[in-house]
Amino acid sequence: MTRHSITLALILISTCAAASAQETRRIPRPDGVTTAAVYAPTGVCRGIAVLSHGAGGSEKGLAYLAAHLRDGGYLAIVPGHALSGRAALRAHIPQGRLRGAVKEGLSGLVTDADAYRDRFADIQAARDWGKARCRSGFSVLIGHSMGAATTMLLAGADNRLGLDTRIAFDAYIALSPQGAGHIFPANAWRGIRAPVYSLTGTEDAEIDADWTSRLQPYRNMTPGCKWQGVVEGGNHRDFGGGGTAAETALITGSIDAFLAGVRSGKCAGGYRGAGIRVETK
């Protein structure tokens, strides 16, 4: 197994829990339940945030961001996507060989249409459950890695997987979004009209491409409350919760600014911070 494959596996399988969820809930969906980590604000609920973890993750993932949003007044919900969790990733990894096996397993999972359909059902259930418990009508979907692909799909991106589900949120945030490849064709994002923030870093490589491929979604989207942030030196793990305090502050701070812009209808303000470059259109 190459060093790159080992690093990639550790990044995507890791479920960084920088903070503890207030509670774990079994949220009903039409065909059963989804287990979710729920972070409830102590005061007035300003909106709901549904967070979608990466391949091989669980409801314990993205805890740093869920806790931050909770502290900002959001009801944050992290569903555990069973068909793209750790067991599912292991099932996609070819047995009997080491070289390239992890990479092949990841590629297989992130292009599994049924895994995305399962994610969509989880997200719809979490959204509906949250809206019944928060008087604010505002909602945001946030995803990392495979969760970023999930976010873009639900926002309206074209795809190669035969998926056409859309779930309406007021804003979408994609951490480590994918460029054109096995999931998305060229120009997949030009039809997205909702506010979107795409966030990546200069060390945030894709499975089969360097980090600059993650800039394609923003460049392809039409203007209208679209943001792109690039963290200098930021890698894939940082966006999942493994970054330094300074990197985490840039991620959460820019997300706060984006959400404030969406809520106020003044998206052009952007965000400034040493170590991050934010573009808007």
Short mmCIF file of C-alpha atoms in Angstrom, two decimals:
data_model
loop_
_atom_site.label_atom_id
_atom_site.label_comp_id
_atom_site.label_asym_id
_atom_site.label_seq_id
_atom_site.Cartn_x
_atom_site.Cartn_y
_atom_site.Cartn_z
CA MET A 1 0.00 0.00 0.00
CA THR A 2 1.40 3.40 -0.93
CA ARG A 3 1.91 6.18 1.57
CA HIS A 4 -0.74 8.21 -0.28
CA SER A 5 -3.27 5.39 0.04
CA ILE A 6 -2.59 4.95 3.75
CA THR A 7 -2.96 8.68 4.37
CA LEU A 8 -6.15 8.84 2.33
CA ALA A 9 -7.64 5.92 4.22
CA LEU A 10 -6.85 7.47 7.58
CA ILE A 11 -8.32 10.78 6.48
CA LEU A 12 -11.63 9.39 5.29
CA ILE A 13 -12.14 6.68 7.87
CA SER A 14 -11.27 9.01 10.73
CA THR A 15 -14.22 10.39 12.64
CA CYS A 16 -12.79 13.32 14.54
CA ALA A 17 -14.92 14.14 17.56
CA ALA A 18 -13.68 17.52 18.73
CA ALA A 19 -16.76 17.95 20.87
CA SER A 20 -19.38 15.67 22.31
CA ALA A 21 -22.90 15.57 20.92
CA GLN A 22 -25.56 16.55 23.38
CA GLU A 23 -27.55 13.47 22.50
CA THR A 24 -27.91 10.63 20.04
CA ARG A 25 -31.35 10.23 18.52
CA ARG A 26 -33.01 7.65 16.29
CA ILE A 27 -34.83 9.76 13.72
CA PRO A 28 -37.62 8.04 11.77
CA ARG A 29 -37.55 7.85 7.98
CA PRO A 30 -40.14 6.12 5.75
CA ASP A 31 -38.20 2.85 5.58
CA GLY A 32 -36.84 2.77 9.14
CA VAL A 33 -34.65 5.08 11.22
CA THR A 34 -31.37 6.94 11.01
CA THR A 35 -29.10 7.35 14.00
CA ALA A 36 -28.07 10.98 14.38
CA ALA A 37 -26.03 13.16 16.70
CA VAL A 38 -28.12 16.16 17.74
CA TYR A 39 -26.61 19.42 18.99
CA ALA A 40 -29.42 21.56 20.42
CA PRO A 41 -28.94 25.28 21.16
CA THR A 42 -29.72 26.50 24.65
CA GLY A 43 -31.54 29.65 23.58
CA VAL A 44 -33.74 30.63 20.67
CA CYS A 45 -33.23 28.38 17.65
CA ARG A 46 -31.94 30.43 14.70
CA GLY A 47 -32.30 27.62 12.17
CA ILE A 48 -31.37 24.02 11.46
CA ALA A 49 -28.07 22.73 10.07
CA VAL A 50 -27.83 19.20 8.68
CA LEU A 51 -24.25 17.95 8.36
CA SER A 52 -23.29 15.06 6.05
CA HIS A 53 -20.06 13.19 6.87
CA GLY A 54 -17.54 11.70 4.45
CA ALA A 55 -17.10 8.13 3.23
CA GLY A 56 -16.35 5.78 6.10
CA GLY A 57 -17.61 8.23 8.71
CA SER A 58 -20.50 8.27 11.15
CA GLU A 59 -22.74 10.57 13.15
CA LYS A 60 -19.70 11.26 15.34
CA GLY A 61 -18.07 13.16 12.49
CA LEU A 62 -17.94 16.92 11.93
CA ALA A 63 -18.44 17.41 15.66
CA TYR A 64 -16.31 20.56 15.74
CA LEU A 65 -18.57 22.27 13.24
CA ALA A 66 -21.83 20.96 14.67
CA ALA A 67 -20.85 22.21 18.13
CA HIS A 68 -19.84 25.58 16.70
CA LEU A 69 -23.17 25.95 14.94
CA ARG A 70 -25.03 24.89 18.09
CA ASP A 71 -23.19 27.60 20.02
CA GLY A 72 -24.32 30.05 17.34
CA GLY A 73 -27.97 29.15 17.87
CA TYR A 74 -28.49 26.43 15.27
CA LEU A 75 -30.07 23.04 15.84
CA ALA A 76 -27.29 20.94 14.28
CA ILE A 77 -28.02 17.36 13.21
CA VAL A 78 -25.41 14.87 11.96
CA PRO A 79 -27.06 11.73 10.57
CA GLY A 80 -24.98 8.56 10.42
CA HIS A 81 -25.12 7.35 6.83
CA ALA A 82 -25.15 3.57 7.29
CA LEU A 83 -24.66 2.65 3.62
CA SER A 84 -21.55 4.81 3.37
CA GLY A 85 -20.10 4.34 6.85
CA ARG A 86 -17.06 2.40 7.96
CA ALA A 87 -18.54 -1.06 7.33
CA ALA A 88 -19.66 -0.01 3.86
CA LEU A 89 -16.18 1.28 3.05
CA ARG A 90 -14.61 -1.97 4.17
CA ALA A 91 -17.05 -3.89 1.98
CA HIS A 92 -15.93 -1.89 -1.05
CA ILE A 93 -12.21 -2.54 -0.47
CA PRO A 94 -11.02 -5.51 -2.60
CA GLN A 95 -9.67 -8.36 -0.50
CA GLY A 96 -6.46 -10.28 -1.10
CA ARG A 97 -4.24 -7.41 -2.18
CA LEU A 98 -2.87 -4.21 -0.73
CA ARG A 99 -1.65 -2.00 -3.54
CA GLY A 100 -4.41 0.37 -4.61
CA ALA A 101 -7.09 -1.49 -2.65
CA VAL A 102 -8.08 1.40 -0.39
CA LYS A 103 -8.20 3.84 -3.28
CA GLU A 104 -10.35 1.43 -5.27
CA GLY A 105 -12.66 0.93 -2.30
CA LEU A 106 -13.11 4.65 -1.82
CA SER A 107 -13.75 5.18 -5.51
CA GLY A 108 -16.35 2.43 -5.46
CA LEU A 109 -18.18 3.83 -2.45
CA VAL A 110 -18.29 7.46 -3.59
CA THR A 111 -19.80 6.39 -6.92
CA ASP A 112 -22.40 4.05 -5.40
CA ALA A 113 -25.81 5.47 -6.34
CA ASP A 114 -27.62 3.47 -3.64
CA ALA A 115 -25.32 4.94 -0.99
CA TYR A 116 -26.35 8.42 -2.08
CA ARG A 117 -30.04 7.50 -2.08
CA ASP A 118 -29.58 6.34 1.52
CA ARG A 119 -27.92 9.64 2.35
CA PHE A 120 -30.76 11.57 0.76
CA ALA A 121 -33.30 9.72 2.91
CA ASP A 122 -31.25 10.45 6.04
CA ILE A 123 -30.99 14.13 5.18
CA GLN A 124 -34.68 14.50 4.38
CA ALA A 125 -35.55 12.82 7.68
CA ALA A 126 -33.13 15.03 9.62
CA ARG A 127 -34.41 18.16 7.92
CA ASP A 128 -38.05 17.34 8.63
CA TRP A 129 -37.31 16.33 12.22
CA GLY A 130 -35.36 19.53 12.82
CA LYS A 131 -37.95 21.82 11.27
CA ALA A 132 -40.60 20.39 13.59
CA ARG A 133 -38.46 21.47 16.56
CA CYS A 134 -37.12 24.86 15.46
CA ARG A 135 -39.42 27.83 14.89
CA SER A 136 -36.98 29.51 12.54
CA GLY A 137 -37.53 28.52 8.93
CA PHE A 138 -33.87 28.88 7.96
CA SER A 139 -31.96 25.74 6.99
CA VAL A 140 -28.48 24.87 5.71
CA LEU A 141 -26.95 21.63 4.43
CA ILE A 142 -23.23 21.13 5.01
CA GLY A 143 -21.18 18.20 3.74
CA HIS A 144 -17.55 17.10 3.76
CA SER A 145 -15.94 14.96 1.02
CA MET A 146 -18.61 12.41 0.01
CA GLY A 147 -20.89 14.66 2.04
CA ALA A 148 -19.84 17.56 -0.20
CA ALA A 149 -20.84 15.52 -3.26
CA THR A 150 -24.14 14.79 -1.51
CA THR A 151 -24.61 18.51 -0.86
CA MET A 152 -23.95 19.49 -4.48
CA LEU A 153 -26.27 16.76 -5.77
CA LEU A 154 -29.12 17.94 -3.56
CA ALA A 155 -28.44 21.56 -4.54
CA GLY A 156 -29.04 20.61 -8.18
CA ALA A 157 -25.75 19.50 -9.73
CA ASP A 158 -25.88 17.19 -12.74
CA ASN A 159 -24.25 13.79 -12.24
CA ARG A 160 -23.20 10.53 -13.86
CA LEU A 161 -25.01 8.32 -11.34
CA GLY A 162 -28.60 8.74 -12.51
CA LEU A 163 -29.64 10.70 -9.41
CA ASP A 164 -32.21 13.48 -9.62
CA THR A 165 -33.31 14.06 -6.01
CA ARG A 166 -33.40 17.66 -4.79
CA ILE A 167 -33.94 18.72 -1.17
CA ALA A 168 -34.52 22.41 -0.57
CA PHE A 169 -32.31 24.25 1.90
CA ASP A 170 -31.73 27.99 2.14
CA ALA A 171 -27.98 27.49 1.75
CA TYR A 172 -25.48 24.75 0.92
CA ILE A 173 -21.88 24.43 2.08
CA ALA A 174 -19.48 21.95 0.46
CA LEU A 175 -16.22 21.20 2.29
CA SER A 176 -13.76 19.57 -0.14
CA PRO A 177 -16.09 19.52 -3.17
CA GLN A 178 -15.25 17.28 -6.13
CA GLY A 179 -14.51 18.46 -9.66
CA ALA A 180 -15.52 16.77 -12.90
CA GLY A 181 -14.84 13.03 -12.90
CA HIS A 182 -16.64 9.83 -11.98
CA ILE A 183 -19.44 11.60 -10.07
CA PHE A 184 -19.90 14.87 -11.94
CA PRO A 185 -19.57 15.65 -15.66
CA ALA A 186 -18.08 18.91 -16.90
CA ASN A 187 -20.29 21.93 -16.20
CA ALA A 188 -22.36 19.96 -13.69
CA TRP A 189 -22.93 22.95 -11.40
CA ARG A 190 -24.13 25.63 -13.83
CA GLY A 191 -27.79 24.98 -12.99
CA ILE A 192 -27.45 25.59 -9.24
CA ARG A 193 -29.31 28.73 -8.21
CA ALA A 194 -29.24 28.51 -4.41
CA PRO A 195 -26.50 30.11 -2.27
CA VAL A 196 -23.43 27.85 -2.13
CA TYR A 197 -20.10 28.11 -0.30
CA SER A 198 -17.35 25.83 -1.64
CA LEU A 199 -14.41 25.46 0.74
CA THR A 200 -11.08 23.71 0.16
CA GLY A 201 -7.35 24.02 0.89
CA THR A 202 -4.07 24.00 -1.01
CA GLU A 203 -3.22 20.50 0.28
CA ASP A 204 -6.74 19.09 -0.15
CA ALA A 205 -6.07 16.56 -2.93
CA GLU A 206 -8.80 14.44 -4.52
CA ILE A 207 -8.48 10.68 -5.00
CA ASP A 208 -7.35 11.08 -8.62
CA ALA A 209 -6.54 14.78 -8.89
CA ASP A 210 -4.79 17.62 -7.13
CA TRP A 211 -6.54 20.20 -4.99
CA THR A 212 -7.20 22.63 -7.84
CA SER A 213 -9.85 20.28 -9.23
CA ARG A 214 -11.99 21.30 -6.26
CA LEU A 215 -12.19 24.84 -7.66
CA GLN A 216 -14.31 23.74 -10.62
CA PRO A 217 -17.76 23.88 -8.97
CA TYR A 218 -17.46 27.55 -7.99
CA ARG A 219 -16.07 28.56 -11.37
CA ASN A 220 -18.93 26.79 -13.15
CA MET A 221 -21.80 28.14 -11.04
CA THR A 222 -23.72 31.21 -12.13
CA PRO A 223 -23.37 34.34 -9.96
CA GLY A 224 -25.77 34.89 -7.11
CA CYS A 225 -24.54 34.35 -3.54
CA LYS A 226 -21.76 31.94 -4.50
CA TRP A 227 -18.61 31.82 -2.36
CA GLN A 228 -15.33 29.98 -2.59
CA GLY A 229 -12.77 29.75 0.20
CA VAL A 230 -9.23 28.37 -0.05
CA VAL A 231 -7.30 27.76 3.17
CA GLU A 232 -3.55 28.05 2.68
CA GLY A 233 -2.02 24.70 3.62
CA GLY A 234 -5.43 23.21 4.43
CA ASN A 235 -5.70 19.46 3.81
CA HIS A 236 -8.60 17.01 3.61
CA ARG A 237 -8.47 16.04 7.26
CA ASP A 238 -8.59 19.67 8.41
CA PHE A 239 -12.11 20.12 7.07
CA GLY A 240 -13.27 16.95 8.80
CA GLY A 241 -12.17 18.30 12.17
CA GLY A 242 -8.45 17.56 12.36
CA GLY A 243 -7.11 21.03 11.69
CA THR A 244 -5.17 23.38 13.92
CA ALA A 245 -7.00 25.93 16.03
CA ALA A 246 -6.09 28.63 13.52
CA GLU A 247 -7.35 26.59 10.55
CA THR A 248 -10.55 25.68 12.35
CA ALA A 249 -11.16 29.35 13.16
CA LEU A 250 -10.87 30.22 9.46
CA ILE A 251 -13.28 27.46 8.48
CA THR A 252 -15.91 28.29 11.09
CA GLY A 253 -15.44 32.04 10.80
CA SER A 254 -15.94 32.07 7.05
CA ILE A 255 -18.98 29.80 7.37
CA ASP A 256 -20.47 32.21 9.91
CA ALA A 257 -19.89 35.10 7.50
CA PHE A 258 -21.46 33.21 4.60
CA LEU A 259 -24.56 32.29 6.60
CA ALA A 260 -24.89 35.88 7.83
CA GLY A 261 -24.73 37.07 4.23
CA VAL A 262 -27.38 34.60 3.10
CA ARG A 263 -29.68 35.54 5.95
CA SER A 264 -29.30 39.27 5.35
CA GLY A 265 -29.46 39.07 1.57
CA LYS A 266 -26.05 40.75 1.37
CA CYS A 267 -23.73 38.03 0.12
CA ALA A 268 -21.08 40.21 -1.51
CA GLY A 269 -19.25 41.05 1.70
CA GLY A 270 -17.04 37.96 1.75
CA TYR A 271 -14.67 37.14 4.58
CA ARG A 272 -11.14 38.24 5.39
CA GLY A 273 -8.61 36.37 7.47
CA ALA A 274 -4.91 35.64 7.40
CA GLY A 275 -4.53 32.23 5.76
CA ILE A 276 -7.73 32.10 3.71
CA ARG A 277 -8.71 33.55 0.34
CA VAL A 278 -12.43 34.03 -0.24
CA GLU A 279 -14.00 34.91 -3.59
CA THR A 280 -17.64 35.85 -4.12
CA LYS A 281 -19.92 36.36 -7.08
#
